Amino acid sequence: MLNDQRIYLDNNATTKIDPRVLDAMLPYFTEYYSNANSIHLDGLNVKEAVENATFQTANLIGAKQNEIIFTSGATESINLAIKGLQHLDRKKIITFSTEHSAVLDTCAFMEAAGYDVKYEPVEQDGLINIENLKNQIDDNTLIVIVMMVNNETGTIQNIKKISEIAHSKGAIILCDTTQAVGKIPIDVTDLGIDMLTISAHKFYGPKGIGALYVSNQSKLKLNAQIHGGGQQKNYRSGTLNVPGIIGLGKACEIAQAEMKDDEIRISQLRDKLETELLKIEDSFVNGSVSHRMYNTTNICFPGVWSEQLIMSLGNISVSNGSACSSVTSKPSHVLKALGLSDDDALSSIRFSLGRFTTLEEIDFTIKKVTELVHQLRT
């Protein structure tokens, strides 16, 4: 019975570290603990391991090793990518109303610094209106910032088309792939991506490590945001987080090998969960159903406050929005951007499944959520 066992369905917030990733990391805490910049033999051995992890990371997205900058995670990568462009002449930034707070808050900083930031709306299904983007972009546009997969609804954007539009006016494309890397195939060259963000803990790697991809072809030179010893070509000073980098590399290697199998199994579980929960009267899915990440469903249960449902679920971990904004009781800005009322936005639950989700857990969750929605409505 699963009554007292923890069921984790909040994998878009963070994932459990894969035991194989942890095994790869442990020696770099205990045995191979040298600084990767030291020139003695131990340091050179660690440097070689870091280079291998860099290859694993780059290989997952079709990049070259010298296009990878290691950071503390996607938020730092986003800050470096956007703030690092302040030396360029163009002053217009285009982003979208459903972006993560890391992008929106950084754009607000740029706005205060004198940039013209356009926060474009999306369609009711969460997809970007390509024609609207064409009308907004001009010769003064510095950068177009867009997430590949929305963290709350799982909606997948047409990045290739968006990058073509951006490049037609000489603008840079920054793609937040935090929810996409390790889950679906990404080829930065084919998609025309200039910069891309990665966070290891979103696909079974450790917290506190991520990366920023910067295309060689774009010839971008970013202003560093962290100064010091000049590590990583002066882009990001500081002693390398070697265990984290090894963990990120291993997570990338596993993802590349098992991505298709994960997709098949997880999508079947998600579809079963969604199909059964939509039998609850008046419930509906938020966001696109046809252009969506296979592990995510965001369902509204009108008349039931999501916070109350989450607390009542006890050992079942789900979410009512981004983990970065769940400390507030405000309706999700993503769901509001899709046109939901405050009440419906506050009655929506995100279920995000992962590599370690089981059929037994899904069956138990269906039963428990169905019972609680009926109880709370009465």
mmCIF file of C-alpha atoms in Angstrom:
data_model
loop_
_atom_site.group_PDB
_atom_site.id
_atom_site.type_symbol
_atom_site.label_atom_id
_atom_site.label_comp_id
_atom_site.label_asym_id
_atom_site.label_seq_id
_atom_site.Cartn_x
_atom_site.Cartn_y
_atom_site.Cartn_z
ATOM 1 C CA MET A 1 0.000 0.000 0.000
ATOM 2 C CA LEU A 2 1.138 3.542 -0.788
ATOM 3 C CA ASN A 3 -0.807 5.383 1.919
ATOM 4 C CA ASP A 4 2.341 6.208 3.862
ATOM 5 C CA GLN A 5 4.890 6.190 1.035
ATOM 6 C CA ARG A 6 6.056 9.380 -0.619
ATOM 7 C CA ILE A 7 4.839 9.830 -4.193
ATOM 8 C CA TYR A 8 6.772 12.508 -6.054
ATOM 9 C CA LEU A 9 4.999 14.125 -9.024
ATOM 10 C CA ASP A 10 6.797 17.489 -8.998
ATOM 11 C CA ASN A 11 9.688 16.672 -11.320
ATOM 12 C CA ASN A 12 9.517 20.022 -13.125
ATOM 13 C CA ALA A 13 10.540 21.663 -9.843
ATOM 14 C CA THR A 14 13.469 19.306 -9.328
ATOM 15 C CA THR A 15 14.294 15.646 -9.814
ATOM 16 C CA LYS A 16 15.764 12.918 -7.701
ATOM 17 C CA ILE A 17 19.435 12.440 -8.506
ATOM 18 C CA ASP A 18 19.993 9.279 -10.513
ATOM 19 C CA PRO A 19 22.068 6.828 -8.411
ATOM 20 C CA ARG A 20 24.441 6.422 -11.368
ATOM 21 C CA VAL A 21 25.055 10.163 -11.352
ATOM 22 C CA LEU A 22 25.768 10.128 -7.627
ATOM 23 C CA ASP A 23 28.183 7.210 -8.049
ATOM 24 C CA ALA A 24 30.070 9.152 -10.721
ATOM 25 C CA MET A 25 30.320 12.227 -8.473
ATOM 26 C CA LEU A 26 31.388 10.673 -5.165
ATOM 27 C CA PRO A 27 35.086 10.057 -5.990
ATOM 28 C CA TYR A 28 35.470 13.761 -6.804
ATOM 29 C CA PHE A 29 34.483 14.651 -3.238
ATOM 30 C CA THR A 30 36.805 12.156 -1.574
ATOM 31 C CA GLU A 31 39.646 10.848 -3.768
ATOM 32 C CA TYR A 32 39.981 13.170 -6.771
ATOM 33 C CA TYR A 33 39.470 16.453 -4.957
ATOM 34 C CA SER A 34 42.227 18.530 -6.583
ATOM 35 C CA ASN A 35 41.546 21.899 -8.182
ATOM 36 C CA ALA A 36 41.028 21.437 -11.912
ATOM 37 C CA ASN A 37 43.308 24.439 -12.550
ATOM 38 C CA SER A 38 46.276 23.014 -10.628
ATOM 39 C CA ILE A 39 49.181 21.936 -12.837
ATOM 40 C CA HIS A 40 50.324 18.912 -10.788
ATOM 41 C CA LEU A 41 49.366 15.386 -11.854
ATOM 42 C CA ASP A 42 46.306 15.171 -9.599
ATOM 43 C CA GLY A 43 45.034 18.480 -10.943
ATOM 44 C CA LEU A 44 45.616 17.389 -14.541
ATOM 45 C CA ASN A 45 43.662 14.179 -13.940
ATOM 46 C CA VAL A 46 40.739 16.180 -12.576
ATOM 47 C CA LYS A 47 40.979 18.587 -15.512
ATOM 48 C CA GLU A 48 40.737 15.633 -17.894
ATOM 49 C CA ALA A 49 37.566 14.432 -16.118
ATOM 50 C CA VAL A 50 36.085 17.942 -16.407
ATOM 51 C CA GLU A 51 36.884 17.985 -20.117
ATOM 52 C CA ASN A 52 35.098 14.656 -20.539
ATOM 53 C CA ALA A 53 32.038 16.013 -18.712
ATOM 54 C CA THR A 54 32.181 19.092 -20.932
ATOM 55 C CA PHE A 55 32.103 16.815 -23.972
ATOM 56 C CA GLN A 56 29.126 14.879 -22.546
ATOM 57 C CA THR A 57 27.245 18.124 -21.926
ATOM 58 C CA ALA A 58 28.006 19.620 -25.332
ATOM 59 C CA ASN A 59 27.261 16.353 -27.125
ATOM 60 C CA LEU A 60 23.728 16.210 -25.718
ATOM 61 C CA ILE A 61 22.766 19.438 -27.495
ATOM 62 C CA GLY A 62 24.949 19.105 -30.592
ATOM 63 C CA ALA A 63 27.450 21.744 -29.446
ATOM 64 C CA LYS A 64 31.233 21.998 -29.282
ATOM 65 C CA GLN A 65 33.114 21.766 -25.992
ATOM 66 C CA ASN A 66 34.419 25.335 -26.196
ATOM 67 C CA GLU A 67 30.827 26.610 -26.438
ATOM 68 C CA ILE A 68 29.974 25.496 -22.876
ATOM 69 C CA ILE A 69 30.279 27.740 -19.792
ATOM 70 C CA PHE A 70 29.537 26.043 -16.463
ATOM 71 C CA THR A 71 27.376 28.023 -14.033
ATOM 72 C CA SER A 72 25.416 27.379 -10.830
ATOM 73 C CA GLY A 73 22.259 26.698 -12.821
ATOM 74 C CA ALA A 74 19.805 28.135 -15.313
ATOM 75 C CA THR A 75 19.110 31.325 -13.366
ATOM 76 C CA GLU A 76 22.772 32.334 -13.395
ATOM 77 C CA SER A 77 23.041 31.309 -17.056
ATOM 78 C CA ILE A 78 20.084 33.543 -17.935
ATOM 79 C CA ASN A 79 21.570 36.486 -16.035
ATOM 80 C CA LEU A 80 24.945 36.079 -17.732
ATOM 81 C CA ALA A 81 23.374 35.714 -21.186
ATOM 82 C CA ILE A 82 21.160 38.804 -20.914
ATOM 83 C CA LYS A 83 23.195 41.191 -18.738
ATOM 84 C CA GLY A 84 26.315 40.178 -20.615
ATOM 85 C CA LEU A 85 25.019 41.937 -23.740
ATOM 86 C CA GLN A 86 24.923 45.439 -22.281
ATOM 87 C CA HIS A 87 27.956 46.558 -24.293
ATOM 88 C CA LEU A 88 26.079 46.113 -27.596
ATOM 89 C CA ASP A 89 24.297 48.994 -29.326
ATOM 90 C CA ARG A 90 20.785 47.649 -29.831
ATOM 91 C CA LYS A 91 18.336 48.458 -27.039
ATOM 92 C CA LYS A 92 15.185 46.403 -27.660
ATOM 93 C CA ILE A 93 14.457 43.085 -25.952
ATOM 94 C CA ILE A 94 11.553 40.797 -26.859
ATOM 95 C CA THR A 95 10.335 38.104 -24.494
ATOM 96 C CA PHE A 96 6.991 36.533 -23.619
ATOM 97 C CA SER A 97 4.446 36.732 -20.823
ATOM 98 C CA THR A 98 4.778 33.031 -19.928
ATOM 99 C CA GLU A 99 8.534 33.045 -19.343
ATOM 100 C CA HIS A 100 10.113 31.909 -16.074
ATOM 101 C CA SER A 101 10.666 34.547 -13.389
ATOM 102 C CA ALA A 102 14.429 34.263 -13.939
ATOM 103 C CA VAL A 103 13.889 35.764 -17.399
ATOM 104 C CA LEU A 104 11.148 38.214 -16.433
ATOM 105 C CA ASP A 105 13.053 39.601 -13.452
ATOM 106 C CA THR A 106 16.283 39.931 -15.433
ATOM 107 C CA CYS A 107 14.376 41.718 -18.178
ATOM 108 C CA ALA A 108 12.919 44.069 -15.553
ATOM 109 C CA PHE A 109 16.512 44.842 -14.499
ATOM 110 C CA MET A 110 17.396 45.594 -18.122
ATOM 111 C CA GLU A 111 14.298 47.781 -18.446
ATOM 112 C CA ALA A 112 15.434 49.813 -15.443
ATOM 113 C CA ALA A 113 18.815 50.145 -17.145
ATOM 114 C CA GLY A 114 17.183 51.828 -20.135
ATOM 115 C CA TYR A 115 16.275 48.970 -22.431
ATOM 116 C CA ASP A 116 12.958 48.774 -24.285
ATOM 117 C CA VAL A 117 11.519 45.415 -23.197
ATOM 118 C CA LYS A 118 8.464 43.987 -24.947
ATOM 119 C CA TYR A 119 6.590 41.294 -23.041
ATOM 120 C CA GLU A 120 4.611 39.650 -25.828
ATOM 121 C CA PRO A 121 1.355 37.787 -25.128
ATOM 122 C CA VAL A 122 0.758 34.167 -26.121
ATOM 123 C CA GLU A 123 -2.280 32.389 -27.527
ATOM 124 C CA GLN A 124 -4.822 30.675 -25.271
ATOM 125 C CA ASP A 125 -2.957 27.377 -25.663
ATOM 126 C CA GLY A 126 0.307 29.014 -24.617
ATOM 127 C CA LEU A 127 1.874 29.014 -28.081
ATOM 128 C CA ILE A 128 3.581 32.096 -29.481
ATOM 129 C CA ASN A 129 1.837 33.910 -32.317
ATOM 130 C CA ILE A 130 4.503 33.893 -35.017
ATOM 131 C CA GLU A 131 2.904 36.711 -37.019
ATOM 132 C CA ASN A 132 2.807 38.978 -33.962
ATOM 133 C CA LEU A 133 6.499 38.302 -33.378
ATOM 134 C CA LYS A 134 7.287 39.219 -36.994
ATOM 135 C CA ASN A 135 5.504 42.533 -36.487
ATOM 136 C CA GLN A 136 7.343 43.340 -33.250
ATOM 137 C CA ILE A 137 10.901 42.532 -34.240
ATOM 138 C CA ASP A 138 12.918 45.287 -35.930
ATOM 139 C CA ASP A 139 16.467 46.454 -36.634
ATOM 140 C CA ASN A 140 16.863 47.707 -33.039
ATOM 141 C CA THR A 141 16.031 44.314 -31.506
ATOM 142 C CA LEU A 142 18.995 43.004 -29.540
ATOM 143 C CA ILE A 143 17.649 39.660 -28.380
ATOM 144 C CA VAL A 144 14.579 37.422 -28.420
ATOM 145 C CA ILE A 145 14.262 35.343 -25.243
ATOM 146 C CA VAL A 146 11.989 32.295 -25.253
ATOM 147 C CA MET A 147 11.671 29.068 -23.300
ATOM 148 C CA MET A 148 11.501 25.878 -25.314
ATOM 149 C CA VAL A 149 9.229 24.084 -22.824
ATOM 150 C CA ASN A 150 7.042 25.891 -20.314
ATOM 151 C CA ASN A 151 7.693 24.772 -16.754
ATOM 152 C CA GLU A 152 4.031 24.981 -15.689
ATOM 153 C CA THR A 153 2.085 23.660 -18.684
ATOM 154 C CA GLY A 154 4.734 21.770 -20.674
ATOM 155 C CA THR A 155 3.887 23.724 -23.847
ATOM 156 C CA ILE A 156 6.618 23.331 -26.499
ATOM 157 C CA GLN A 157 7.400 26.321 -28.726
ATOM 158 C CA ASN A 158 8.514 26.286 -32.382
ATOM 159 C CA ILE A 159 12.080 27.402 -31.644
ATOM 160 C CA LYS A 160 13.362 26.889 -35.168
ATOM 161 C CA LYS A 161 10.773 29.279 -36.612
ATOM 162 C CA ILE A 162 11.311 31.836 -33.850
ATOM 163 C CA SER A 163 15.082 31.795 -34.374
ATOM 164 C CA GLU A 164 14.631 32.305 -38.131
ATOM 165 C CA ILE A 165 12.561 35.423 -37.451
ATOM 166 C CA ALA A 166 15.077 36.738 -34.910
ATOM 167 C CA HIS A 167 18.016 36.192 -37.239
ATOM 168 C CA SER A 168 16.197 37.837 -40.159
ATOM 169 C CA LYS A 169 16.643 41.128 -38.272
ATOM 170 C CA GLY A 170 20.083 40.366 -36.896
ATOM 171 C CA ALA A 171 18.800 39.663 -33.379
ATOM 172 C CA ILE A 172 20.188 37.073 -30.959
ATOM 173 C CA ILE A 173 18.066 34.140 -29.783
ATOM 174 C CA LEU A 174 18.374 32.985 -26.161
ATOM 175 C CA CYS A 175 16.496 29.760 -25.525
ATOM 176 C CA ASP A 176 15.702 28.702 -21.957
ATOM 177 C CA THR A 177 15.793 24.913 -22.318
ATOM 178 C CA THR A 178 15.738 24.185 -18.595
ATOM 179 C CA GLN A 179 12.677 21.923 -18.934
ATOM 180 C CA ALA A 180 13.739 20.433 -22.281
ATOM 181 C CA VAL A 181 17.375 19.364 -22.019
ATOM 182 C CA GLY A 182 17.681 15.680 -21.215
ATOM 183 C CA LYS A 183 14.032 15.019 -22.071
ATOM 184 C CA ILE A 184 13.757 15.690 -25.804
ATOM 185 C CA PRO A 185 16.393 15.810 -28.574
ATOM 186 C CA ILE A 186 18.001 19.248 -29.068
ATOM 187 C CA ASP A 187 20.359 20.254 -31.876
ATOM 188 C CA VAL A 188 21.456 23.852 -31.395
ATOM 189 C CA THR A 189 22.693 24.178 -34.979
ATOM 190 C CA ASP A 190 19.511 22.864 -36.567
ATOM 191 C CA LEU A 191 17.352 25.055 -34.305
ATOM 192 C CA GLY A 192 19.490 28.154 -34.867
ATOM 193 C CA ILE A 193 20.029 28.827 -31.159
ATOM 194 C CA ASP A 194 22.681 31.403 -30.188
ATOM 195 C CA MET A 195 22.546 30.857 -26.431
ATOM 196 C CA LEU A 196 20.925 28.122 -24.371
ATOM 197 C CA THR A 197 20.523 27.397 -20.650
ATOM 198 C CA ILE A 198 20.902 24.092 -18.811
ATOM 199 C CA SER A 199 20.218 23.093 -15.195
ATOM 200 C CA ALA A 200 21.319 19.612 -14.084
ATOM 201 C CA HIS A 201 18.769 19.127 -11.330
ATOM 202 C CA LYS A 202 15.913 19.176 -13.844
ATOM 203 C CA PHE A 203 17.055 15.877 -15.383
ATOM 204 C CA TYR A 204 18.349 13.725 -12.526
ATOM 205 C CA GLY A 205 21.619 15.563 -11.924
ATOM 206 C CA PRO A 206 22.756 17.510 -8.845
ATOM 207 C CA LYS A 207 21.574 20.945 -7.764
ATOM 208 C CA GLY A 208 23.937 23.903 -7.991
ATOM 209 C CA ILE A 209 25.362 23.163 -11.427
ATOM 210 C CA GLY A 210 24.251 24.223 -14.881
ATOM 211 C CA ALA A 211 25.635 25.588 -18.101
ATOM 212 C CA LEU A 212 25.275 28.307 -20.683
ATOM 213 C CA TYR A 213 25.834 27.415 -24.318
ATOM 214 C CA VAL A 214 27.175 30.301 -26.426
ATOM 215 C CA SER A 215 27.445 29.594 -30.150
ATOM 216 C CA ASN A 216 30.837 30.131 -31.753
ATOM 217 C CA GLN A 217 29.055 31.095 -34.958
ATOM 218 C CA SER A 218 27.262 33.975 -33.215
ATOM 219 C CA LYS A 219 30.656 35.519 -32.336
ATOM 220 C CA LEU A 220 29.147 36.813 -29.088
ATOM 221 C CA LYS A 221 31.401 38.243 -26.392
ATOM 222 C CA LEU A 222 29.603 38.486 -23.066
ATOM 223 C CA ASN A 223 30.452 40.825 -20.221
ATOM 224 C CA ALA A 224 31.347 38.661 -17.221
ATOM 225 C CA GLN A 225 29.022 38.934 -14.214
ATOM 226 C CA ILE A 226 31.406 37.202 -11.781
ATOM 227 C CA HIS A 227 35.003 38.447 -11.678
ATOM 228 C CA GLY A 228 38.051 36.876 -10.105
ATOM 229 C CA GLY A 229 40.614 34.356 -11.297
ATOM 230 C CA GLY A 230 39.586 34.427 -14.938
ATOM 231 C CA GLN A 231 38.423 30.821 -15.164
ATOM 232 C CA GLN A 232 36.348 29.685 -18.144
ATOM 233 C CA LYS A 233 37.826 32.240 -20.548
ATOM 234 C CA ASN A 234 36.990 35.037 -18.077
ATOM 235 C CA TYR A 235 33.259 34.431 -18.556
ATOM 236 C CA ARG A 236 32.721 32.982 -15.090
ATOM 237 C CA SER A 237 35.504 33.229 -12.534
ATOM 238 C CA GLY A 238 35.722 30.919 -9.552
ATOM 239 C CA THR A 239 37.024 27.456 -8.713
ATOM 240 C CA LEU A 240 35.150 24.903 -10.786
ATOM 241 C CA ASN A 241 32.486 22.827 -9.043
ATOM 242 C CA VAL A 242 34.127 19.596 -10.163
ATOM 243 C CA PRO A 243 31.719 17.069 -8.551
ATOM 244 C CA GLY A 244 28.780 19.043 -9.947
ATOM 245 C CA ILE A 245 30.297 19.180 -13.426
ATOM 246 C CA ILE A 246 30.966 15.436 -13.349
ATOM 247 C CA GLY A 247 27.349 14.903 -12.263
ATOM 248 C CA LEU A 248 26.000 17.113 -15.038
ATOM 249 C CA GLY A 249 28.086 15.260 -17.610
ATOM 250 C CA LYS A 250 26.900 11.865 -16.388
ATOM 251 C CA ALA A 251 23.264 13.019 -16.359
ATOM 252 C CA CYS A 252 23.704 14.149 -19.977
ATOM 253 C CA GLU A 253 25.263 10.819 -20.953
ATOM 254 C CA ILE A 254 22.402 8.844 -19.381
ATOM 255 C CA ALA A 255 19.779 11.115 -20.922
ATOM 256 C CA GLN A 256 21.237 10.661 -24.381
ATOM 257 C CA ALA A 257 21.169 6.876 -24.016
ATOM 258 C CA GLU A 258 17.735 6.536 -22.372
ATOM 259 C CA MET A 259 15.735 9.532 -23.598
ATOM 260 C CA LYS A 260 13.467 7.597 -25.962
ATOM 261 C CA ASP A 261 12.702 4.864 -23.441
ATOM 262 C CA ASP A 262 11.925 7.483 -20.786
ATOM 263 C CA GLU A 263 9.578 9.258 -23.177
ATOM 264 C CA ILE A 264 7.619 6.123 -24.059
ATOM 265 C CA ARG A 265 7.146 4.975 -20.471
ATOM 266 C CA ILE A 266 6.513 8.371 -18.859
ATOM 267 C CA SER A 267 4.101 9.536 -21.566
ATOM 268 C CA GLN A 268 1.970 6.423 -21.045
ATOM 269 C CA LEU A 269 1.781 7.138 -17.311
ATOM 270 C CA ARG A 270 1.001 10.839 -17.882
ATOM 271 C CA ASP A 271 -1.729 10.013 -20.381
ATOM 272 C CA LYS A 272 -3.355 7.558 -17.992
ATOM 273 C CA LEU A 273 -3.252 10.071 -15.128
ATOM 274 C CA GLU A 274 -4.694 12.829 -17.296
ATOM 275 C CA THR A 275 -7.421 10.693 -18.874
ATOM 276 C CA GLU A 276 -8.693 9.522 -15.497
ATOM 277 C CA LEU A 277 -8.528 12.932 -13.794
ATOM 278 C CA LEU A 278 -10.407 14.568 -16.669
ATOM 279 C CA LYS A 279 -13.349 12.292 -15.762
ATOM 280 C CA ILE A 280 -13.804 14.564 -12.749
ATOM 281 C CA GLU A 281 -16.667 16.923 -13.544
ATOM 282 C CA ASP A 282 -15.680 20.295 -15.110
ATOM 283 C CA SER A 283 -11.925 19.571 -15.017
ATOM 284 C CA PHE A 284 -9.812 20.692 -17.987
ATOM 285 C CA VAL A 285 -6.191 20.846 -19.164
ATOM 286 C CA ASN A 286 -4.348 24.162 -19.250
ATOM 287 C CA GLY A 287 -2.171 24.878 -22.269
ATOM 288 C CA SER A 288 -1.602 23.069 -25.518
ATOM 289 C CA VAL A 289 -2.378 19.367 -25.603
ATOM 290 C CA SER A 290 -0.809 18.714 -29.014
ATOM 291 C CA HIS A 291 2.464 20.653 -28.468
ATOM 292 C CA ARG A 292 3.468 19.556 -24.992
ATOM 293 C CA MET A 293 6.199 17.832 -23.008
ATOM 294 C CA TYR A 294 5.308 14.196 -22.378
ATOM 295 C CA ASN A 295 5.785 14.312 -18.600
ATOM 296 C CA THR A 296 3.537 17.267 -17.747
ATOM 297 C CA THR A 297 -0.165 17.897 -17.306
ATOM 298 C CA ASN A 298 -1.652 21.012 -15.716
ATOM 299 C CA ILE A 299 -5.286 20.418 -14.760
ATOM 300 C CA CYS A 300 -7.859 22.838 -13.404
ATOM 301 C CA PHE A 301 -10.404 21.530 -10.884
ATOM 302 C CA PRO A 302 -12.871 24.444 -10.653
ATOM 303 C CA GLY A 303 -14.207 25.061 -7.173
ATOM 304 C CA VAL A 304 -11.195 23.513 -5.406
ATOM 305 C CA TRP A 305 -8.355 25.710 -4.113
ATOM 306 C CA SER A 306 -5.107 24.161 -5.255
ATOM 307 C CA GLU A 307 -3.291 24.914 -1.982
ATOM 308 C CA GLN A 308 -5.978 23.090 -0.032
ATOM 309 C CA LEU A 309 -5.827 20.120 -2.392
ATOM 310 C CA ILE A 310 -2.009 19.982 -2.230
ATOM 311 C CA MET A 311 -2.058 19.977 1.580
ATOM 312 C CA SER A 312 -4.802 17.344 1.650
ATOM 313 C CA LEU A 313 -2.800 15.079 -0.661
ATOM 314 C CA GLY A 314 -0.214 14.686 2.092
ATOM 315 C CA ASN A 315 2.430 12.262 0.832
ATOM 316 C CA ILE A 316 1.714 13.024 -2.856
ATOM 317 C CA SER A 317 3.937 15.878 -4.015
ATOM 318 C CA VAL A 318 2.410 18.049 -6.751
ATOM 319 C CA SER A 319 2.526 21.768 -7.506
ATOM 320 C CA ASN A 320 0.286 24.728 -8.268
ATOM 321 C CA GLY A 321 2.936 26.516 -10.352
ATOM 322 C CA SER A 322 6.619 27.298 -10.545
ATOM 323 C CA ALA A 323 8.665 26.273 -7.515
ATOM 324 C CA CYS A 324 10.308 29.699 -7.697
ATOM 325 C CA SER A 325 7.006 31.504 -7.088
ATOM 326 C CA SER A 326 5.071 29.018 -4.951
ATOM 327 C CA VAL A 327 5.781 30.986 -1.775
ATOM 328 C CA THR A 328 3.004 33.373 -2.770
ATOM 329 C CA SER A 329 -0.735 32.764 -3.000
ATOM 330 C CA LYS A 330 -1.070 34.803 -6.178
ATOM 331 C CA PRO A 331 -2.477 33.134 -9.302
ATOM 332 C CA SER A 332 0.163 31.849 -11.706
ATOM 333 C CA HIS A 333 1.275 34.494 -14.213
ATOM 334 C CA VAL A 334 1.538 31.713 -16.811
ATOM 335 C CA LEU A 335 -2.076 30.615 -16.396
ATOM 336 C CA LYS A 336 -3.267 34.210 -16.295
ATOM 337 C CA ALA A 337 -1.448 34.786 -19.589
ATOM 338 C CA LEU A 338 -3.496 31.928 -21.057
ATOM 339 C CA GLY A 339 -6.671 33.797 -20.145
ATOM 340 C CA LEU A 340 -7.689 31.914 -16.990
ATOM 341 C CA SER A 341 -9.601 33.740 -14.291
ATOM 342 C CA ASP A 342 -7.971 34.167 -10.888
ATOM 343 C CA ASP A 343 -10.240 31.474 -9.459
ATOM 344 C CA ASP A 344 -9.420 28.926 -12.163
ATOM 345 C CA ALA A 345 -5.695 29.712 -11.972
ATOM 346 C CA LEU A 346 -5.847 29.159 -8.208
ATOM 347 C CA SER A 347 -7.681 25.870 -8.789
ATOM 348 C CA SER A 348 -5.041 24.345 -11.076
ATOM 349 C CA ILE A 349 -2.523 21.623 -10.274
ATOM 350 C CA ARG A 350 0.638 20.718 -12.170
ATOM 351 C CA PHE A 351 1.545 17.045 -12.246
ATOM 352 C CA SER A 352 5.061 16.426 -13.579
ATOM 353 C CA LEU A 353 6.224 12.827 -13.819
ATOM 354 C CA GLY A 354 9.754 11.489 -14.016
ATOM 355 C CA ARG A 355 12.102 8.561 -14.544
ATOM 356 C CA PHE A 356 11.270 7.019 -11.184
ATOM 357 C CA THR A 357 7.452 7.353 -11.356
ATOM 358 C CA THR A 358 5.627 4.004 -11.238
ATOM 359 C CA LEU A 359 2.255 2.776 -12.473
ATOM 360 C CA GLU A 360 1.261 1.910 -8.904
ATOM 361 C CA GLU A 361 1.908 5.515 -7.858
ATOM 362 C CA ILE A 362 -0.210 6.853 -10.724
ATOM 363 C CA ASP A 363 -3.118 4.544 -9.878
ATOM 364 C CA PHE A 364 -2.967 5.631 -6.236
ATOM 365 C CA THR A 365 -2.803 9.316 -7.207
ATOM 366 C CA ILE A 366 -5.826 9.033 -9.506
ATOM 367 C CA LYS A 367 -7.868 7.500 -6.701
ATOM 368 C CA LYS A 368 -6.709 9.987 -4.065
ATOM 369 C CA VAL A 369 -7.145 13.146 -6.180
ATOM 370 C CA THR A 370 -10.586 12.059 -7.367
ATOM 371 C CA GLU A 371 -11.750 11.414 -3.810
ATOM 372 C CA LEU A 372 -10.358 14.690 -2.469
ATOM 373 C CA VAL A 373 -11.785 16.883 -5.237
ATOM 374 C CA HIS A 374 -15.251 15.512 -4.526
ATOM 375 C CA GLN A 375 -14.783 15.994 -0.770
ATOM 376 C CA LEU A 376 -13.436 19.528 -1.047
ATOM 377 C CA ARG A 377 -16.209 20.606 -3.408
ATOM 378 C CA THR A 378 -18.795 19.591 -0.849
#
